[in-house]
Short mmCIF file of C-alpha atoms (C1' of nucleotides) and ligand atoms in Angstrom, two decimals:
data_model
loop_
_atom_site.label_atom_id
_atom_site.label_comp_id
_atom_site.label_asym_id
_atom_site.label_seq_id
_atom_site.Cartn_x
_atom_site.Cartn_y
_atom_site.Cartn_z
CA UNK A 594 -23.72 -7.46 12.86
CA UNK A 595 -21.92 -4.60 10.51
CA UNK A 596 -20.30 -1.82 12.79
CA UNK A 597 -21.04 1.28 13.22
CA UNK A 598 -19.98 3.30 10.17
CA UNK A 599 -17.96 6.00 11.61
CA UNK A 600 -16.29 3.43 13.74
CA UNK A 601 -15.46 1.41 10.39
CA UNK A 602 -14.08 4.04 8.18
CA UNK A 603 -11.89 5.06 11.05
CA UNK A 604 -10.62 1.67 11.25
CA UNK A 605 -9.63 1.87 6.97
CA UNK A 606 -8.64 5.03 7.54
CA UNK A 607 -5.92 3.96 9.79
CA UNK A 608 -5.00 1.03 7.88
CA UNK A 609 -4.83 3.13 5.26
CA UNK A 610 -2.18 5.23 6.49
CA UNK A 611 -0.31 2.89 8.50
CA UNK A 612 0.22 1.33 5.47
CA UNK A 613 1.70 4.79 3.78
CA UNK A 614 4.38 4.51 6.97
CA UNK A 615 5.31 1.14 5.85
CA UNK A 616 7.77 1.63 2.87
CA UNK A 617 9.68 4.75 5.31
CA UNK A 618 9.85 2.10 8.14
CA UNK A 619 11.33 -0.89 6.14
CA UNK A 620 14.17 1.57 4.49
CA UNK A 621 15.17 2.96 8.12
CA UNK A 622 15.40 -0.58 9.22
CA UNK A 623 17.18 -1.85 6.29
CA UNK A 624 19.83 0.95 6.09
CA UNK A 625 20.36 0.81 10.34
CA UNK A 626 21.15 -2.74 9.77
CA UNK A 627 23.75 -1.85 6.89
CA UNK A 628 24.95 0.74 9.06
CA UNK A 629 24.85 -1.18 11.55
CA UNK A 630 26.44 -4.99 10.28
CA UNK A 631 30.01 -2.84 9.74
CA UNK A 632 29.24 -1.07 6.75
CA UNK A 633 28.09 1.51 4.34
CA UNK A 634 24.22 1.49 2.97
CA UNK A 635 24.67 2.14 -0.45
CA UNK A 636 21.46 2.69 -3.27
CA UNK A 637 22.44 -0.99 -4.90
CA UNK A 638 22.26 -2.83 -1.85
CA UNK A 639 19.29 -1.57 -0.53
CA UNK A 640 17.86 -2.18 -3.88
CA UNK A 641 19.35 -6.26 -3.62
CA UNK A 642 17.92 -6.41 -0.66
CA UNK A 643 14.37 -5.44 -0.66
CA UNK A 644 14.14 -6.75 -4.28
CA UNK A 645 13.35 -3.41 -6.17
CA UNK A 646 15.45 -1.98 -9.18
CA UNK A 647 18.14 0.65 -8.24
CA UNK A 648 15.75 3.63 -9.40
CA UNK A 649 12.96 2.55 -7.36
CA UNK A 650 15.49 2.45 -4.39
CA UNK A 651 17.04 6.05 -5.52
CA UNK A 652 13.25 7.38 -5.44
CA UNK A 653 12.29 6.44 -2.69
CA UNK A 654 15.42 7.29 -0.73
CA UNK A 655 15.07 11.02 -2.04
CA UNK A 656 11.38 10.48 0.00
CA UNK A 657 13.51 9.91 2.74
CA UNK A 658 15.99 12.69 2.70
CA UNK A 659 12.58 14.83 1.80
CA UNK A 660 11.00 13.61 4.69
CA UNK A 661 13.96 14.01 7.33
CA UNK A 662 15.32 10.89 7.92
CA UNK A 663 17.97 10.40 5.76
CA UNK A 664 20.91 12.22 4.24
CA UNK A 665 23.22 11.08 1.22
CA UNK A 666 25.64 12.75 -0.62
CA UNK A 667 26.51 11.57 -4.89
CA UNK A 668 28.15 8.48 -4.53
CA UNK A 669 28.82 8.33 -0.80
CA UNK A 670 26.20 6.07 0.57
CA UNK A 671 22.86 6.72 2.83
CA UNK A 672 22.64 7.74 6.61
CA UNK A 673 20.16 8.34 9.13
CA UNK A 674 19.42 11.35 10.54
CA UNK A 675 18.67 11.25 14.58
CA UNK A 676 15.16 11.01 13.49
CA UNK A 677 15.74 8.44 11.14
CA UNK A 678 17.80 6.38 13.78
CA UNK A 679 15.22 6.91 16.51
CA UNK A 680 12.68 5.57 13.72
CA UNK A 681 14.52 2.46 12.84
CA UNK A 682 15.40 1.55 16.42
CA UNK A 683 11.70 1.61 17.16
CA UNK A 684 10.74 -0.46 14.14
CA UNK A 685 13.55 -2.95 15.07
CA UNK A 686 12.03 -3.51 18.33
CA UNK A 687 8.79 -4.01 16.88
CA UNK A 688 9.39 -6.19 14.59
CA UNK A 689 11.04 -8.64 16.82
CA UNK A 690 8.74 -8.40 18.95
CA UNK A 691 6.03 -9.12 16.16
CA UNK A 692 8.28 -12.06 15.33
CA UNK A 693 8.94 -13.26 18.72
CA UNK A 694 5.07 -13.47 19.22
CA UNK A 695 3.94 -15.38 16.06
CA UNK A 696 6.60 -18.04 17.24
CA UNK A 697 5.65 -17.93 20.49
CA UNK A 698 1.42 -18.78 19.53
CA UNK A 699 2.68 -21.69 17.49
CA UNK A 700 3.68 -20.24 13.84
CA UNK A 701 7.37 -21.99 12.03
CA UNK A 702 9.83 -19.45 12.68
CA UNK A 703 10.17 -19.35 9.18
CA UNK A 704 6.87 -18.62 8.60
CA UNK A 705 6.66 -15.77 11.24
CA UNK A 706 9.83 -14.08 9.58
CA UNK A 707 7.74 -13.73 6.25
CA UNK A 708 4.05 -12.46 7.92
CA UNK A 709 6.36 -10.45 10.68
CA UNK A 710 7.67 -8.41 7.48
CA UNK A 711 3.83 -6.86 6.89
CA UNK A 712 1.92 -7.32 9.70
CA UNK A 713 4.23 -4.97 11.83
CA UNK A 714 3.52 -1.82 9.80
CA UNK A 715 -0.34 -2.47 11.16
CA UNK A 716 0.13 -3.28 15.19
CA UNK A 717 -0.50 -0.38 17.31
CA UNK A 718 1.75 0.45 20.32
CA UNK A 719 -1.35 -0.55 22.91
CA UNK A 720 -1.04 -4.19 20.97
CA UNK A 721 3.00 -4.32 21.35
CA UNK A 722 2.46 -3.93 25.27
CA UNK A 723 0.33 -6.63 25.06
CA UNK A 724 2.41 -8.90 23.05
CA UNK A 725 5.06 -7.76 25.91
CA UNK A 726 2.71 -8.95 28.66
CA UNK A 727 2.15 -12.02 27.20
CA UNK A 728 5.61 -12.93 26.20
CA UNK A 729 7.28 -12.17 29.65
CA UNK A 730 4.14 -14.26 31.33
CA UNK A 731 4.94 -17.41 29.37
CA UNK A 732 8.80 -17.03 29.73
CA UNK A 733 8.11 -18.16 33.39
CA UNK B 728 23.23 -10.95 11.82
CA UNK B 729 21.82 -9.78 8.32
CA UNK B 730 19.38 -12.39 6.71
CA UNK B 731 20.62 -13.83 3.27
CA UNK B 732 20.05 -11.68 0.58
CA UNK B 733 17.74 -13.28 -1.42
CA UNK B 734 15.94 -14.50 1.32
CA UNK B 735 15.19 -10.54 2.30
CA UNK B 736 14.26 -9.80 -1.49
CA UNK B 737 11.48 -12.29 -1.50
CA UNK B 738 10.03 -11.40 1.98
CA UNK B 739 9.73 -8.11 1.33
CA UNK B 740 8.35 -8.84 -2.42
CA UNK B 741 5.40 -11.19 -0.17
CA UNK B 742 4.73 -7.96 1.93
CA UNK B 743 4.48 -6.21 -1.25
CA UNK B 744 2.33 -8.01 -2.99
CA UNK B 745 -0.18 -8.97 0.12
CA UNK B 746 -0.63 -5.52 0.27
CA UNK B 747 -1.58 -5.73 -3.40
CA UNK B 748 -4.75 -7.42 -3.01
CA UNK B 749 -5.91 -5.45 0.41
CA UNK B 750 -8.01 -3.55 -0.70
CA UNK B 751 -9.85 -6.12 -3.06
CA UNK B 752 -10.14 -8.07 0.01
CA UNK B 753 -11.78 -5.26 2.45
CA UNK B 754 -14.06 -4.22 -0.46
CA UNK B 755 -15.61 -7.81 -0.90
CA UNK B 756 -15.58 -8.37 2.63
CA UNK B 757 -17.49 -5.35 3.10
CA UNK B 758 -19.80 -5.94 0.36
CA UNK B 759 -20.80 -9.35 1.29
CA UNK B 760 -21.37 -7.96 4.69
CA UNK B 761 -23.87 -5.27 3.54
CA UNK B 762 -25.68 -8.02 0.84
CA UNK B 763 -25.68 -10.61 4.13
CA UNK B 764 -27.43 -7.86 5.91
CA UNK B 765 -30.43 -7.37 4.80
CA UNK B 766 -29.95 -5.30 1.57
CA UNK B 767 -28.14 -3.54 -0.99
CA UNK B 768 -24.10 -2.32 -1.25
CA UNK B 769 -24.45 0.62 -3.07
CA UNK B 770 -21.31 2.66 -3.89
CA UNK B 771 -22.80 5.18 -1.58
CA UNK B 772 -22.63 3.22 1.33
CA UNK B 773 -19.40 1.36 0.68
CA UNK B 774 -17.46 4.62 0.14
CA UNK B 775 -18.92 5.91 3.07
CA UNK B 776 -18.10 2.59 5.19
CA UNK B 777 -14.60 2.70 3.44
CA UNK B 778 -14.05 6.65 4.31
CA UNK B 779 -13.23 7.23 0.67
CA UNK B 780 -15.05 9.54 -1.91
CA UNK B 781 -17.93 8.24 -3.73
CA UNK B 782 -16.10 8.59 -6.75
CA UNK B 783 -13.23 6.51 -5.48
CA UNK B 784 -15.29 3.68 -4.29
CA UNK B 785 -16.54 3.59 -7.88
CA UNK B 786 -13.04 3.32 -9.65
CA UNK B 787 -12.29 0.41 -6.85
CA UNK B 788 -15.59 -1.18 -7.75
CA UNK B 789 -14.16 -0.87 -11.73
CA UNK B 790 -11.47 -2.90 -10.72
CA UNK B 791 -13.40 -5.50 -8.61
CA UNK B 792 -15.37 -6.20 -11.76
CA UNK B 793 -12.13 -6.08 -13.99
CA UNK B 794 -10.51 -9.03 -11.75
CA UNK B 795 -13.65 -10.84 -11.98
CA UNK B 796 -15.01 -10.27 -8.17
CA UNK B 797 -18.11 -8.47 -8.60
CA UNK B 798 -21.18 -7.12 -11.04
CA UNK B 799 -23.07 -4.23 -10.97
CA UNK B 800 -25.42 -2.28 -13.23
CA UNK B 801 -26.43 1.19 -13.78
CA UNK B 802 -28.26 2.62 -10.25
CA UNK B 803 -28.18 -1.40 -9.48
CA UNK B 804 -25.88 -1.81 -6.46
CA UNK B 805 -22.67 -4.02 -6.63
CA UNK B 806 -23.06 -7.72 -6.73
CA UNK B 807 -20.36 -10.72 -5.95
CA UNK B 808 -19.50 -13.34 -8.05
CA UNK B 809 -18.70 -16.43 -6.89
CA UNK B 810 -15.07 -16.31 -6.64
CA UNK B 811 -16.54 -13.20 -4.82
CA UNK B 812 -18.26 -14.76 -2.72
CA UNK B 813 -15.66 -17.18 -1.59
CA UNK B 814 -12.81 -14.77 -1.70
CA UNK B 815 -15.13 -12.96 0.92
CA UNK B 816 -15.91 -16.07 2.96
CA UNK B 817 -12.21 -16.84 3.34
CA UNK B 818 -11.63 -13.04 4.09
CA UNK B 819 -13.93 -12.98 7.06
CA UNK B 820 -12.76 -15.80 8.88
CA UNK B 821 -9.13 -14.80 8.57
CA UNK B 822 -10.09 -11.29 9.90
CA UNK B 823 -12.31 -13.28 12.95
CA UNK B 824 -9.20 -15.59 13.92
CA UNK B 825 -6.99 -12.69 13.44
CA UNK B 826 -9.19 -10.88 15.57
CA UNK B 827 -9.44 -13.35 18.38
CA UNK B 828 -6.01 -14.42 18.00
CA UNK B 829 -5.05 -11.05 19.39
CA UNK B 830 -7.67 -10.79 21.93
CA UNK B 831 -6.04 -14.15 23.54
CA UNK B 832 -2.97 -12.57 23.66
CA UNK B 833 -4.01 -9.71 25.62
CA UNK B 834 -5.01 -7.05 23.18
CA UNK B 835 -7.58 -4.83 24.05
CA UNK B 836 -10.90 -5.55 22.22
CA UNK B 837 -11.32 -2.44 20.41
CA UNK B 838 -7.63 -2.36 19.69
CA UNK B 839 -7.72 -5.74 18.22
CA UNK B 840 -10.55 -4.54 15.99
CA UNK B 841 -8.36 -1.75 14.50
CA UNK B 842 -5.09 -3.35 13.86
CA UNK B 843 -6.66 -6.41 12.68
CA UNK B 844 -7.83 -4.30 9.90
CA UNK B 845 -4.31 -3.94 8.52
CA UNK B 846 -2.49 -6.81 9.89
CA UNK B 847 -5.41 -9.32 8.35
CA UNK B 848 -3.75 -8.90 4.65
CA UNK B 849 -0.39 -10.18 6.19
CA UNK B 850 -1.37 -13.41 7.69
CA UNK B 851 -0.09 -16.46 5.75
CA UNK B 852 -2.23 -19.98 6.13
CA UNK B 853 0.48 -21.40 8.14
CA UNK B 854 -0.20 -18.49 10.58
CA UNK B 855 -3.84 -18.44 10.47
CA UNK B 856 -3.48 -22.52 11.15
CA UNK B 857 -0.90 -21.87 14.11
CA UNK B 858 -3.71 -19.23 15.45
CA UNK B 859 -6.72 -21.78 15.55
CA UNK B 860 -4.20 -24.54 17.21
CA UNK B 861 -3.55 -21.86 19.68
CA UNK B 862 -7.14 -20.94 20.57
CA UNK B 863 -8.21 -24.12 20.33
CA UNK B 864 -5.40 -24.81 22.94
CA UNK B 865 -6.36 -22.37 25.06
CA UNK B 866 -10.26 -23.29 24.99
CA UNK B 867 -9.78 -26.29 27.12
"C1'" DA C 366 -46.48 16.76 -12.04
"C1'" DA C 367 -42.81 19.56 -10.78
"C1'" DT C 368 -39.04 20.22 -8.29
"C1'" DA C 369 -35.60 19.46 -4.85
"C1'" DT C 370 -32.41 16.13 -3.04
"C1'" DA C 371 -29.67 12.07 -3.09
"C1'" DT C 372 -27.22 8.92 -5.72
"C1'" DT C 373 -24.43 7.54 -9.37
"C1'" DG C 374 -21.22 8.18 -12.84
"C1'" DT C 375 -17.34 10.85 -15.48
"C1'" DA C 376 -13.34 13.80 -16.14
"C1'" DG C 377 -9.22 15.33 -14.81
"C1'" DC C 378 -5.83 16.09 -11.40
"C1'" DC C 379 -2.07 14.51 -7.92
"C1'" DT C 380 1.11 11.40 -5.49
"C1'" DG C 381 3.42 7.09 -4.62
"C1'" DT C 382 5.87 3.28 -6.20
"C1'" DG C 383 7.03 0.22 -9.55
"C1'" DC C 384 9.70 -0.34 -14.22
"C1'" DT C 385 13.27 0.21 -18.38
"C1'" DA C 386 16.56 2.75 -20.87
"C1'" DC C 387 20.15 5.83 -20.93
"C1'" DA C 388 23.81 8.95 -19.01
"C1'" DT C 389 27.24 9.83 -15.79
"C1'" DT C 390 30.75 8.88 -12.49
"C1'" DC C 391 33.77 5.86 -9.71
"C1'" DT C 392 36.96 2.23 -9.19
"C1'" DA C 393 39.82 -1.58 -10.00
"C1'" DG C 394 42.65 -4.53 -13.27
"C1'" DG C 395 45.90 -4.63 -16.62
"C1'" DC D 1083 47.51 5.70 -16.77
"C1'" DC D 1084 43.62 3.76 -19.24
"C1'" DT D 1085 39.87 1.56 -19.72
"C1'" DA D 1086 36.13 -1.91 -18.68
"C1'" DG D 1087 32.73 -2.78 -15.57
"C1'" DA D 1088 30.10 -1.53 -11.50
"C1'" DA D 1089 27.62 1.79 -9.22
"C1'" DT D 1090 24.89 5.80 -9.29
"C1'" DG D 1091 21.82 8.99 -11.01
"C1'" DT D 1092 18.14 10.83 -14.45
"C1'" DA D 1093 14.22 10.66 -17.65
"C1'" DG D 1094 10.12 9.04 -18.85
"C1'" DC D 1095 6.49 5.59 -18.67
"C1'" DA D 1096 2.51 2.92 -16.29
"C1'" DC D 1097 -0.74 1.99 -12.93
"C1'" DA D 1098 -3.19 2.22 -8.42
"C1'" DG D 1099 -5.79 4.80 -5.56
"C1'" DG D 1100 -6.66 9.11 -3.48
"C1'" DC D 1101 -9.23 13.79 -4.44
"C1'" DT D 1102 -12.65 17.68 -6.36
"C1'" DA D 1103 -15.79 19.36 -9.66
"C1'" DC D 1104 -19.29 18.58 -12.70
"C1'" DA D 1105 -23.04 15.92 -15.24
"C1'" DA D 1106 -26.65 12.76 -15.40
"C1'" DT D 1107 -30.06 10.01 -13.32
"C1'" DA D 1108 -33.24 8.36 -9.91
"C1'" DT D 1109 -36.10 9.16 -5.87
"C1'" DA D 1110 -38.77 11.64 -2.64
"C1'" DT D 1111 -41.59 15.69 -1.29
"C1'" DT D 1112 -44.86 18.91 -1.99
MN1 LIG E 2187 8.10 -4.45 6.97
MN1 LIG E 2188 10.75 -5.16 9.28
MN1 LIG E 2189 -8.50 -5.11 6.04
MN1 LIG E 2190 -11.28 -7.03 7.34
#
DNA sequence: AATATATTGTAGCCTGTGCTACATTCTAGG
DNA sequence: CCTAGAATGTAGCACAGGCTACAATATATT
């Protein structure tokens, strides 16, 4: 019944640190789209957006410069290094394709937007082929 | 192209807070699984299960009791309560449907194992109902 | 029974990610 | 050009959840 120990700590362990990933991955997302959509990414918007105060936002975008994928200079906005745009183009396509297979098993597309926004930090690239597979055999 | 505003805020706050209460969730899942078993969940074991330090597993196990989840005495192993107990019981099934929800799609077994792990916290009701349709579906 | 080992618990540290309050700097209206 | 308001940044707090090191207790072996 219970697995195999080893085989269950691994599997914490890497939920564990796929969810340390997770706060990195929505920023790079969120700051490509405001890129992206025309304009700047700037430290209040970011904040608006993913419902934390301006000096939570500030923080954690200093993780991000600290951790190579983003620059910013006082009072000029946020931008991706190549890193961080190579990151947040991956995470795009993950989470739409997250999204696009929670509507396509039946969930409101509502619905799928809200799960889609944790549950992609957690699926492995082996389960995104899958969800591939499955999404291209149905479309015929 | 953007989603509204607001609308962002609050699905990132839900991804926020499910991951909250993941790691309440794996510990009583895990420690109804080793009472179900047979015999005890000492902190031993559960750390060791978990991949965490003892001494970890003990401050979680704090906090389980704090919230009102579990019991445990000096040297006496951990114990559920009943809101324990049923937080557990609900925990499991999501983690099984979750589970074979991805298995049906094509994810490999072992994968599915692993990413259910994390992606379990993340799964609303809507969703989990949306899976069962979908296996039951496929069933026939 | 004595002692060695395993288990349990405590103390104290670190990091991440929230917050509020305050200070600074831009920017736009008058 | 000034100044009010918005945006940005800083300081300091709290809490969760990791860790190691050490202390206390229980269990097993001889
Ligand atoms: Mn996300
Ligand atoms: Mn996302
Ligand atoms: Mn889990
Ligand atoms: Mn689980």
């Amino acid at each position: 019944m219970l697995p195999d120990e080893a085989d269950q700590a691994q599997r914490f362990e890497k939920a564990r640190s796929a969810q340390a990933g997770a706060l990195l991955e929505d920023y790079v997302e969120l700051i490509d789209d405001l890129l992206g959509s025309g304009g700047e990414a700037r430290p209040t918007d970011i904040a608006r957006r993913l419902g934390v105060s301006h000096a939570t936002a500030i923080k954690s975008i200093a993780r991000l410069k600290r951790e190579g994928l983003a620059t910013s200079k006082l009072y000029r906005g946020v931008f991706l290094t190549p890193e961080g745009h190579d990151l947040a183009a991956r995470v795009r396509a993950r989470h739409r394709l997250v999204v696009d297979l929670l509507i396509a098993v039946g969930v409101p597309e509502r619905c799928a937007e809200l799960d889609a926004e944790g549950i992609e930090h957690h699926v492995s690239e082996a389960a995104l082929a899958a969800f591939a597979r499955f999404l291209e055999a149905k479309r015929k």
